[in-house]
Coordinates of C-alpha atoms in Angstrom, one line a residue:
X1 CA -5.0 -87.1 39.7
X2 CA -4.9 -83.6 39.0
X3 CA -2.0 -81.6 40.6
X4 CA -4.2 -79.4 42.6
X5 CA -6.0 -82.6 43.9
X6 CA -2.7 -84.1 44.7
X7 CA -1.4 -81.4 46.6
X8 CA -4.5 -81.4 48.7
X9 CA -4.3 -85.1 49.7
X10 CA -0.6 -84.6 50.4
X11 CA -1.2 -81.7 52.6
X12 CA -4.1 -83.8 54.5
X13 CA -1.8 -86.6 54.7
X14 CA 0.9 -84.4 56.6
X15 CA -1.7 -82.8 58.7
X16 CA -2.7 -86.3 60.0
X17 CA 0.8 -87.3 60.7
X18 CA 1.5 -83.9 62.7
X19 CA -1.8 -84.3 64.7
X20 CA -0.8 -87.8 65.7
X21 CA 2.5 -86.8 67.1
X22 CA 0.8 -83.8 68.7
X23 CA -1.6 -85.9 70.4
X24 CA 0.9 -88.5 71.5
X25 CA 2.9 -85.7 73.0
X26 CA 0.0 -84.1 74.6
X27 CA -0.9 -87.6 76.1
X28 CA 3.0 -88.4 77.3
X29 CA 2.7 -84.9 79.0
X30 CA -0.4 -85.4 80.9
X31 CA -0.3 -89.0 82.2
X32 CA 1.4 -89.9 85.6
X33 CA 2.0 -93.5 86.8
X34 CA 0.0 -93.3 89.9
X35 CA -3.2 -92.0 88.5
X36 CA 36.6 -95.6 53.3
X37 CA 35.9 -92.9 50.7
X38 CA 34.7 -94.3 47.2
X39 CA 33.3 -93.0 43.9
X40 CA 31.3 -96.2 43.4
X41 CA 27.9 -95.4 44.3
X42 CA 25.3 -97.9 45.5
X43 CA 23.6 -100.3 43.2
X44 CA 21.2 -103.2 43.7
X45 CA 22.6 -106.8 43.9
X46 CA 21.1 -109.9 42.6
X47 CA 21.2 -111.5 46.0
X48 CA 20.1 -108.5 48.3
X49 CA 23.6 -108.3 49.6
X50 CA 24.5 -105.4 51.8
X51 CA 26.6 -102.8 50.0
X52 CA 28.7 -100.9 52.6
X53 CA 31.0 -98.1 51.2
X54 CA 30.7 -99.3 47.8
X55 CA 31.9 -102.8 48.8
X56 CA 29.9 -106.0 48.7
X57 CA 29.6 -107.8 52.0
X58 CA 27.3 -110.6 53.1
X59 CA 27.2 -109.3 56.6
X60 CA 28.1 -106.1 58.5
X61 CA 30.6 -106.9 61.4
X62 CA 30.3 -105.3 64.5
X63 CA 32.9 -104.7 67.6
X64 CA 33.5 -107.5 69.7
X65 CA 32.3 -105.8 72.8
X66 CA 28.8 -105.7 71.0
X67 CA 28.1 -109.4 72.0
X68 CA 27.3 -110.6 68.5
X69 CA 29.9 -111.4 65.9
X70 CA 27.6 -110.7 62.8
X71 CA 24.5 -108.9 61.6
X72 CA 22.6 -109.8 58.6
X73 CA 20.6 -106.7 57.0
X74 CA 18.2 -108.0 54.5
X75 CA 18.2 -105.1 51.9
X76 CA 19.0 -104.5 48.0
X77 CA 21.0 -101.3 48.7
X78 CA 23.5 -100.0 50.4
X79 CA 9.5 -81.3 71.9
X80 CA 6.9 -78.1 78.3
X81 CA 8.1 -75.9 81.0
X82 CA 7.7 -75.9 84.7
X83 CA 7.4 -73.6 87.5
X84 CA 10.7 -74.5 88.9
X85 CA 13.8 -76.2 88.2
X86 CA 14.6 -79.6 89.9
X87 CA 17.7 -78.8 91.7
X88 CA 20.0 -82.0 92.0
X89 CA 21.9 -82.9 94.8
X90 CA 24.1 -85.7 95.5
X91 CA 22.7 -88.4 98.2
X92 CA 25.4 -90.2 100.1
X93 CA 24.0 -93.5 101.3
X94 CA 25.5 -97.0 102.1
X95 CA 24.3 -100.2 100.1
X96 CA 25.2 -103.3 99.2
X97 CA 25.8 -104.9 95.9
X98 CA 25.7 -103.1 92.6
X99 CA 22.0 -103.3 90.5
X100 CA 22.5 -104.9 87.2
X101 CA 21.5 -101.5 85.9
X102 CA 24.8 -100.0 87.3
X103 CA 27.4 -103.0 87.0
X104 CA 31.0 -102.8 88.2
X105 CA 31.2 -102.6 91.7
X106 CA 29.1 -101.9 95.0
X107 CA 25.9 -99.9 95.0
X108 CA 27.5 -97.4 97.4
X109 CA 30.0 -96.5 94.4
X110 CA 27.1 -95.2 92.3
X111 CA 25.8 -91.6 92.9
X112 CA 22.2 -90.9 93.4
X113 CA 21.0 -87.4 92.1
X114 CA 18.0 -86.0 94.0
X115 CA 15.3 -83.8 92.7
X116 CA 12.8 -82.2 94.9
X117 CA 9.3 -81.0 93.7
X118 CA 9.8 -83.2 90.7
X119 CA 8.2 -86.3 89.2
X120 CA 10.3 -88.3 86.7
X121 CA 9.0 -90.7 83.9
X122 CA 10.0 -94.4 83.9
X123 CA 8.8 -97.8 83.3
X124 CA 7.7 -99.1 86.8
X125 CA 9.9 -102.1 88.2
X126 CA 8.6 -102.0 91.7
X127 CA 5.4 -100.4 92.3
X128 CA 5.3 -97.7 95.3
X129 CA 2.0 -99.0 96.5
X130 CA 3.7 -102.2 98.0
X131 CA 7.2 -100.6 98.4
X132 CA 7.5 -97.9 101.1
X133 CA 10.5 -96.2 102.6
X134 CA 11.2 -93.7 105.5
X135 CA 12.9 -91.1 103.3
X136 CA 14.5 -90.3 99.9
X137 CA 17.9 -91.8 101.0
X138 CA 16.3 -95.1 101.6
X139 CA 14.3 -95.0 98.6
X140 CA 17.7 -94.2 96.6
X141 CA 19.4 -97.3 98.2
X142 CA 16.3 -99.5 97.3
X143 CA 17.0 -98.3 93.8
X144 CA 20.8 -98.9 93.8
X145 CA 20.3 -102.4 95.3
X146 CA 17.6 -103.5 93.3
X147 CA 18.3 -106.7 91.6
X148 CA 16.5 -107.6 88.2
X149 CA 15.9 -111.0 86.9
X150 CA 17.4 -112.0 83.6
X151 CA 17.3 -109.5 80.9
X152 CA 14.8 -107.3 82.9
X153 CA 15.8 -103.6 83.1
X154 CA 17.3 -102.4 86.4
X155 CA 16.4 -99.4 88.4
X156 CA 18.1 -96.1 87.5
X157 CA 15.0 -93.7 88.4
X158 CA 13.1 -93.3 91.7
X159 CA 10.1 -91.6 92.8
X160 CA 9.4 -90.9 96.5
X161 CA 6.5 -89.0 98.4
X162 CA 7.6 -87.7 101.9
X163 CA 4.8 -85.0 102.5
X164 CA 2.4 -86.9 104.9
X165 CA -0.3 -84.2 104.6
X166 CA -0.2 -83.8 101.0
X167 CA 0.6 -87.2 99.8
X168 CA -2.1 -88.8 101.7
X169 CA -2.5 -92.6 100.8
X170 CA 0.6 -92.1 98.6
X171 CA 2.9 -91.3 101.6
X172 CA 6.1 -93.1 101.9
X173 CA 5.3 -94.8 98.7
X174 CA 8.8 -95.5 96.9
X175 CA 8.5 -96.2 93.0
X176 CA 11.6 -97.9 91.4
X177 CA 11.5 -97.0 87.6
X178 CA 13.7 -97.5 84.5
X179 CA 14.5 -95.1 81.8
X180 CA 17.1 -95.9 79.0
X181 CA 18.3 -92.2 78.8
X182 CA 17.1 -90.2 81.7
X183 CA 18.9 -87.2 80.6
X184 CA 16.8 -87.5 77.4
X185 CA 13.4 -87.2 79.0
X186 CA 11.8 -84.0 80.5
X187 CA 10.3 -84.4 84.0
X188 CA 6.5 -85.6 84.0
X189 CA 5.8 -82.8 86.6
X190 CA 7.9 -80.3 88.5
X191 CA 7.5 -77.1 90.5
X192 CA 6.7 -76.0 94.1
X193 CA 3.0 -77.6 93.9
X194 CA 4.7 -80.9 93.3
X195 CA 5.1 -83.1 96.3
X196 CA 7.0 -86.0 94.9
X197 CA 10.9 -86.2 95.2
X198 CA 12.8 -87.9 92.4
X199 CA 16.3 -89.2 91.9
X200 CA 18.4 -90.8 89.3
X201 CA 21.4 -93.0 89.4
X202 CA 24.8 -91.8 88.2
X203 CA 23.0 -89.5 85.7
X204 CA 22.4 -85.9 86.6
X205 CA 19.6 -84.7 84.3
X206 CA 20.5 -81.2 84.8
X207 CA 24.3 -81.9 83.5
X208 CA 25.6 -80.3 80.4
X209 CA 27.9 -82.9 79.0
X210 CA 29.2 -80.1 76.4
X211 CA 29.5 -77.3 78.7
X212 CA 33.3 -77.3 79.0
X213 CA 33.8 -77.4 75.3
X214 CA 31.1 -74.8 74.7
X215 CA 32.8 -72.2 77.0
X216 CA 36.4 -72.9 75.5
X217 CA 38.8 -70.0 76.7
X218 CA 41.7 -71.3 74.7
X219 CA 42.6 -73.5 71.6
X220 CA 41.1 -72.9 68.3
X221 CA 37.3 -73.5 67.6
X222 CA 36.0 -76.6 66.6
X223 CA 34.5 -75.6 63.4
X224 CA 31.3 -77.4 61.9
X225 CA 29.9 -77.4 58.4
X226 CA 25.9 -77.3 58.6
X227 CA 24.3 -79.2 55.9
X228 CA 20.5 -79.2 55.3
X229 CA 18.6 -81.8 53.1
X230 CA 15.9 -80.5 51.0
X231 CA 13.6 -81.5 48.4
X232 CA 10.1 -80.0 47.1
X233 CA 8.0 -77.4 47.3
X234 CA 6.8 -77.6 50.8
X235 CA 10.5 -77.0 52.0
X236 CA 11.3 -74.5 49.4
X237 CA 10.3 -71.4 51.2
X238 CA 11.4 -73.1 54.5
X239 CA 15.0 -73.4 53.6
X240 CA 15.2 -69.7 52.4
X241 CA 14.1 -68.7 55.9
X242 CA 16.2 -71.2 57.5
X243 CA 19.5 -69.9 55.6
X244 CA 18.4 -66.4 56.3
X245 CA 18.7 -67.0 59.9
X246 CA 21.7 -69.2 59.6
X247 CA 23.6 -66.2 58.1
X248 CA 22.2 -63.6 60.7
X249 CA 23.3 -66.1 63.5
X250 CA 26.8 -66.7 62.0
X251 CA 27.3 -63.1 61.5
X252 CA 26.5 -62.5 65.5
X253 CA 28.8 -65.4 66.0
X254 CA 31.8 -64.1 64.2
X255 CA 31.2 -60.7 65.7
X256 CA 31.4 -62.4 69.4
X257 CA 34.7 -64.1 68.6
X258 CA 35.6 -67.8 69.0
X259 CA 32.7 -68.6 66.6
X260 CA 32.5 -72.4 65.5
X261 CA 29.9 -71.9 62.6
X262 CA 31.8 -73.0 59.5
X263 CA 30.2 -73.3 55.8
X264 CA 26.7 -74.2 55.0
X265 CA 25.2 -76.6 52.1
X266 CA 21.7 -77.2 51.1
X267 CA 21.7 -81.1 50.1
X268 CA 19.2 -80.8 47.1
X269 CA 18.3 -84.5 46.4
X270 CA 15.9 -83.8 43.5
X271 CA 18.4 -84.4 40.9
X272 CA 18.3 -81.1 39.3
X273 CA 18.8 -77.4 40.2
X274 CA 16.3 -74.9 41.1
X275 CA 15.7 -71.3 41.4
X276 CA 17.6 -70.8 44.5
X277 CA 20.9 -72.1 43.3
X278 CA 22.4 -68.7 43.5
X279 CA 20.7 -67.8 46.6
X280 CA 21.8 -70.7 48.9
X281 CA 25.0 -72.8 48.6
X282 CA 23.6 -76.0 47.1
X283 CA 25.0 -79.5 46.1
X284 CA 22.7 -81.5 43.8
X285 CA 22.4 -85.3 44.1
X286 CA 20.1 -87.7 42.7
X287 CA 16.9 -89.1 44.7
X288 CA 16.7 -92.9 45.5
X289 CA 15.7 -94.6 42.2
X290 CA 12.3 -95.8 42.3
X291 CA 13.2 -98.8 40.5
X292 CA 15.1 -99.8 43.7
X293 CA 12.1 -99.6 45.9
X294 CA 8.8 -97.7 45.2
X295 CA 8.6 -95.0 47.8
X296 CA 6.7 -92.2 46.4
X297 CA 4.6 -91.8 49.5
X298 CA 7.8 -91.4 51.5
X299 CA 10.0 -89.0 50.0
X300 CA 12.1 -89.0 53.1
X301 CA 13.8 -92.3 52.0
X302 CA 15.7 -90.1 49.5
X303 CA 17.7 -88.5 52.4
X304 CA 20.0 -91.3 53.5
X305 CA 21.0 -92.0 49.8
X306 CA 21.6 -88.1 49.2
X307 CA 24.2 -88.1 52.1
X308 CA 25.8 -91.2 50.9
X309 CA 26.3 -89.3 47.8
X310 CA 27.3 -86.0 49.6
X311 CA 30.0 -87.9 51.6
X312 CA 31.6 -89.3 48.6
X313 CA 31.4 -86.4 46.5
X314 CA 32.8 -83.4 48.7
X315 CA 35.6 -82.3 50.7
X316 CA 34.8 -80.1 53.4
X317 CA 37.4 -77.9 55.5
X318 CA 35.4 -78.4 58.8
X319 CA 36.2 -81.7 60.8
X320 CA 32.7 -81.6 62.1
X321 CA 29.1 -81.5 60.6
X322 CA 26.0 -80.5 61.8
X323 CA 22.9 -82.2 60.1
X324 CA 19.9 -79.8 60.2
X325 CA 16.5 -79.2 58.4
X326 CA 14.5 -76.5 56.7
X327 CA 12.0 -76.2 59.6
X328 CA 14.8 -75.1 62.0
X329 CA 15.1 -71.4 62.9
X330 CA 18.4 -70.6 64.8
X331 CA 17.4 -68.7 68.0
X332 CA 21.2 -67.8 68.8
X333 CA 24.5 -68.7 67.4
X334 CA 25.3 -72.4 67.3
X335 CA 28.1 -73.7 69.3
X336 CA 29.8 -77.2 68.6
X337 CA 27.9 -79.4 71.1
X338 CA 30.4 -82.2 70.8
X339 CA 32.8 -83.1 73.5
X340 CA 35.6 -85.0 71.8
X341 CA 34.6 -86.8 68.7
X342 CA 31.3 -88.5 70.1
X343 CA 28.1 -87.5 68.3
X344 CA 25.9 -85.1 70.0
X345 CA 22.2 -84.9 69.1
X346 CA 18.6 -83.9 70.4
X347 CA 16.5 -86.8 71.6
X348 CA 13.1 -87.3 70.5
X349 CA 10.6 -89.1 72.9
X350 CA 9.1 -91.0 70.2
X351 CA 12.3 -92.9 69.0
X352 CA 12.3 -95.8 71.7
X353 CA 14.3 -99.0 70.0
X354 CA 14.4 -100.6 73.5
X355 CA 10.8 -100.3 74.4
X356 CA 8.8 -103.6 74.6
X357 CA 6.6 -103.1 71.7
X358 CA 9.7 -101.9 69.5
X359 CA 12.4 -104.4 70.9
X360 CA 11.5 -107.3 68.6
X361 CA 11.5 -104.9 65.5
X362 CA 14.7 -103.3 66.4
X363 CA 16.3 -106.9 66.6
X364 CA 15.3 -107.5 63.0
X365 CA 18.0 -105.1 61.9
X366 CA 20.6 -105.5 64.8
X367 CA 20.4 -109.3 65.5
X368 CA 19.2 -111.0 68.7
X369 CA 21.0 -108.5 71.0
X370 CA 20.3 -107.9 74.7
X371 CA 18.1 -105.3 76.4
X372 CA 21.2 -103.5 77.6
X373 CA 22.7 -103.3 74.2
X374 CA 19.2 -102.0 72.7
X375 CA 19.4 -99.3 75.3
X376 CA 22.7 -98.2 73.8
X377 CA 20.8 -97.2 70.8
X378 CA 20.2 -93.4 71.1
X379 CA 16.8 -91.9 70.8
X380 CA 17.6 -89.6 68.1
X381 CA 17.2 -89.0 64.2
X382 CA 19.6 -87.6 62.0
X383 CA 18.8 -84.1 62.7
X384 CA 19.9 -82.2 64.6
X385 CA 22.8 -84.2 65.3
X386 CA 26.6 -83.2 65.3
X387 CA 29.1 -86.0 64.3
X388 CA 32.7 -86.1 62.8
X389 CA 32.8 -86.1 58.8
X390 CA 34.7 -89.2 59.1
X391 CA 32.1 -91.0 61.2
X392 CA 29.4 -89.6 58.4
X393 CA 31.3 -91.3 55.6
X394 CA 31.3 -94.4 57.5
X395 CA 27.9 -94.4 58.7
X396 CA 26.0 -93.0 55.8
X397 CA 25.9 -96.2 53.7
X398 CA 24.6 -98.3 56.6
X399 CA 21.9 -95.8 57.4
X400 CA 20.7 -96.1 53.8
X401 CA 20.7 -99.9 53.9
X402 CA 18.9 -100.2 57.4
X403 CA 16.3 -97.4 56.1
X404 CA 15.1 -99.3 53.1
X405 CA 15.3 -102.8 54.9
X406 CA 13.0 -100.9 57.5
X407 CA 10.8 -99.5 54.6
X408 CA 10.5 -103.1 53.0
X409 CA 9.6 -104.6 56.3
X410 CA 5.8 -104.6 56.7
X411 CA 5.8 -104.5 60.5
X412 CA 8.5 -101.8 60.8
X413 CA 7.0 -99.8 58.2
X414 CA 3.6 -99.8 59.8
X415 CA 4.6 -99.2 63.2
X416 CA 7.3 -96.8 62.7
X417 CA 5.6 -94.9 60.0
X418 CA 6.9 -91.5 59.2
X419 CA 9.7 -91.7 61.5
X420 CA 11.2 -94.8 60.1
X421 CA 14.2 -93.4 58.5
X422 CA 14.9 -91.9 62.1
X423 CA 15.1 -95.4 63.4
X424 CA 17.3 -96.3 60.3
X425 CA 19.8 -93.6 61.2
X426 CA 20.4 -94.5 64.8
X427 CA 20.5 -98.2 64.2
X428 CA 23.0 -97.5 61.9
X429 CA 25.3 -95.5 64.5
X430 CA 25.0 -98.6 66.5
X431 CA 25.9 -101.1 64.0
X432 CA 29.1 -99.0 63.2
X433 CA 30.2 -99.1 66.8
X434 CA 29.1 -95.8 67.8
X435 CA 27.4 -96.7 71.2
X436 CA 27.5 -93.4 73.0
X437 CA 25.5 -90.2 71.8
X438 CA 25.5 -87.0 74.0
X439 CA 21.8 -85.8 74.4
X440 CA 20.9 -82.3 74.8
X441 CA 17.3 -81.4 75.3
X442 CA 18.1 -77.9 75.0
X443 CA 19.6 -78.3 71.5
X444 CA 16.0 -77.7 70.3
X445 CA 12.7 -76.5 71.1
X446 CA 9.5 -77.6 69.8
X447 CA 6.3 -75.4 70.1
X448 CA 3.7 -75.4 70.8
X449 CA 4.6 -78.0 73.5
X450 CA 7.7 -76.0 74.6
X451 CA 6.8 -72.4 75.6
X452 CA 10.0 -70.4 76.6
X453 CA 13.2 -69.4 74.9
X454 CA 15.0 -71.4 77.6
X455 CA 14.3 -74.7 79.6
X456 CA 13.2 -74.4 83.2
X457 CA 16.7 -75.3 84.4
X458 CA 17.8 -72.2 82.7
X459 CA 19.4 -73.7 79.5
X460 CA 18.8 -71.7 76.3
X461 CA 17.3 -73.4 73.3
X462 CA 19.3 -73.1 70.2
X463 CA 16.9 -74.1 67.4
X464 CA 13.4 -73.7 67.0
X465 CA 11.8 -76.6 65.0
X466 CA 8.1 -75.8 63.7
X467 CA 6.9 -79.3 63.2
X468 CA 3.7 -79.0 65.1
X469 CA 0.4 -77.3 64.3
X470 CA -0.3 -74.3 66.6
X471 CA -3.6 -73.6 67.9
X472 CA -5.3 -71.0 69.9
X473 CA -8.5 -69.4 70.8
X474 CA -8.6 -65.5 70.2
X475 CA -8.6 -65.2 73.9
X476 CA -4.9 -66.9 74.0
X477 CA -6.3 -70.2 75.1
X478 CA -4.2 -73.5 73.8
X479 CA -6.5 -75.9 71.9
X480 CA -4.3 -78.9 71.1
X481 CA -5.6 -81.3 68.6
X482 CA -8.4 -78.8 67.6
X483 CA -8.1 -76.2 65.0
X484 CA -7.9 -73.2 66.8
X485 CA -9.4 -69.5 65.9
X486 CA -5.9 -68.7 65.4
X487 CA -3.3 -71.2 64.0
X488 CA -0.1 -71.6 62.3
X489 CA 1.0 -74.9 60.7
X490 CA 3.6 -74.9 58.2
X491 CA 1.5 -77.4 56.0
X492 CA -0.7 -74.8 55.4
X493 CA 1.8 -73.5 52.8
X494 CA 2.7 -76.9 51.1
X495 CA 2.2 -75.7 47.7
X496 CA 2.8 -71.7 48.1
X497 CA 5.0 -69.8 50.4
X498 CA 3.4 -68.0 53.2
X499 CA 2.7 -64.1 52.6
X500 CA 4.7 -61.6 54.5
X501 CA 3.2 -60.1 57.6
X502 CA 1.6 -63.1 59.1
X503 CA -0.7 -62.1 61.5
X504 CA 0.3 -61.9 65.3
X505 CA -0.9 -64.5 67.8
X506 CA -3.5 -63.5 70.1
X507 CA -2.3 -60.9 72.6
X508 CA -3.2 -63.0 75.9
X509 CA -1.2 -66.2 74.2
X510 CA 1.5 -67.3 76.6
X511 CA 3.8 -69.1 74.5
X512 CA 7.1 -67.3 73.9
X513 CA 8.3 -69.5 71.2
X514 CA 5.1 -69.4 69.1
X515 CA 5.4 -65.7 69.0
X516 CA 9.1 -65.7 68.2
X517 CA 8.5 -68.2 65.3
X518 CA 6.0 -65.7 63.8
X519 CA 8.1 -62.7 64.3
X520 CA 11.4 -64.8 62.8
X521 CA 9.3 -65.6 59.8
X522 CA 8.0 -62.0 59.3
X523 CA 11.4 -60.7 59.7
X524 CA 12.8 -63.0 57.0
X525 CA 10.3 -62.6 54.6
X526 CA 10.4 -58.8 54.8
X527 CA 14.1 -58.9 54.3
X528 CA 14.2 -61.2 51.7
X529 CA 13.6 -59.5 48.2
X530 CA 10.6 -59.7 46.2
X531 CA 8.8 -62.0 48.6
X532 CA 5.6 -60.8 47.5
X533 CA 5.9 -61.9 44.1
X534 CA 7.3 -65.3 45.3
X535 CA 4.5 -65.8 47.6
X536 CA 2.0 -65.5 44.6
X537 CA 4.0 -67.8 42.2
X538 CA 6.2 -70.0 44.4
X539 CA 9.2 -69.2 42.3
X540 CA 11.9 -67.0 43.5
X541 CA 12.3 -63.8 42.2
X542 CA 14.9 -61.0 41.9
X543 CA 13.3 -58.5 39.7
X544 CA 10.8 -56.1 41.5
X545 CA 10.7 -52.5 42.4
X546 CA 12.2 -53.2 46.1
X547 CA 15.2 -54.0 44.4
X548 CA 15.9 -50.4 43.8
X549 CA 16.0 -49.7 47.3
X550 CA 17.4 -53.2 48.6
X551 CA 19.3 -52.4 52.1
X552 CA 20.3 -55.8 53.3
X553 CA 23.9 -56.2 53.1
X554 CA 23.6 -60.0 53.0
X555 CA 22.3 -59.5 49.3
X556 CA 24.1 -58.3 46.2
X557 CA 22.5 -55.5 44.1
X558 CA 20.6 -58.2 42.3
X559 CA 19.0 -59.6 45.3
X560 CA 21.0 -62.8 45.3
X561 CA 22.9 -63.8 48.5
X562 CA 26.4 -62.9 49.2
X563 CA 28.4 -66.1 49.9

């Protein structure tokens, strides 16, 4: 196949994947319920035993509290806004025994957080059409007192309709629901025109688990190292823009004081250096050998192996690490989102290890664990995720093992598709005894589905992730799933970088994040030297007329980046 044809095929494949997730997100938004360090790198073994941290093991042992003694891993290698924010209030009610979803005491010991003008997602455990209550407090009590059968999920979310005039036939309906991670899901609907009242048990969806650590007034900053994995032409230009904004935000951070942003590494898993070695701090590692598993269509499988090599190869001064990606633009200086040493991450709506259609697949890699244990597996991928470097060293080999096992499993490969290594990562955390991850929806925005620079509850977004296509009519109307008269999609520039001065979105387009993205790309390409030559050739150049008048203090006189 000619190289130009191959590029077109790959670009089309990426577009199909992006469109699939875009349409999945649209459907989700529109639907409602009622209408130890080693230098020995991994190698294949003849009996397909697990290699963990360079040591052969027949099984991966888990902690006693996991409820299972052994797990066998068959492998050969080691993104909307609303008109108003739901205001939470604690409801004091009386109740009987605790539900199975809230073990460890009577139901009255569990707090019920209430959000007016809000409808929350959740799998229905009791249908509101046959379950009516007089007020939100009674609905909350019903949720807290619900007794599921066997391994069925308990109630931790309820939805009540108490406005007789507006609710109509739905008046006094009390829907009991279950969400594995209520704090990881945005409301289905909220705002003054929403006549539902919703609630959660013990989890305030507006709480910020890292708020205290993010506004420290004393003590040393908890420095973290940013590492961004990269490979190939499609991300070559993205990582230049990514690093431009990382440097800008770090400078702002240091000027403000108490900055926690430490060093930066581009983890280049191509096995060879490139033309950006002097511009970006880089570490070169090898791709996963094709002799181990043929994965040419899924280059992402190189990523876990790259992190295994990195954690074995380097020493960094920071205790903490932020795993990032080239298509991340930093909207403001990044704080360390971790509290104590528990990982902190952005939750993805499509990572659902405990969901009915996924549970049996997940158990292929965890063993026959309970539904409650499945729900301990966080709905995250490896990025953006904060964790300690020590945890990284321990988890990365398992991530690689599980990702390869998933890739080799026909069903898992087919069902989880392009995000299978994300499932591999979060399963690997669980297998290593990391059963809790703090989840932050405002860690990252994903336009065009997110629209504003902050969430409806006032929390600012920190990262802009431009993974979805953005399509609009010239009148400003959003056209999801259909190529717009104005559009931006990073896949358009899979073989060559975008030019300077990308055209502005339509004047009446209301999405602030899309406009911020285009402005951010334009600012970076204007500042990075010789971008016009770069856009034409795809090769970074530091030899052009504008070098004579280069004013950006972040570059040396030869145009290369200041460390």
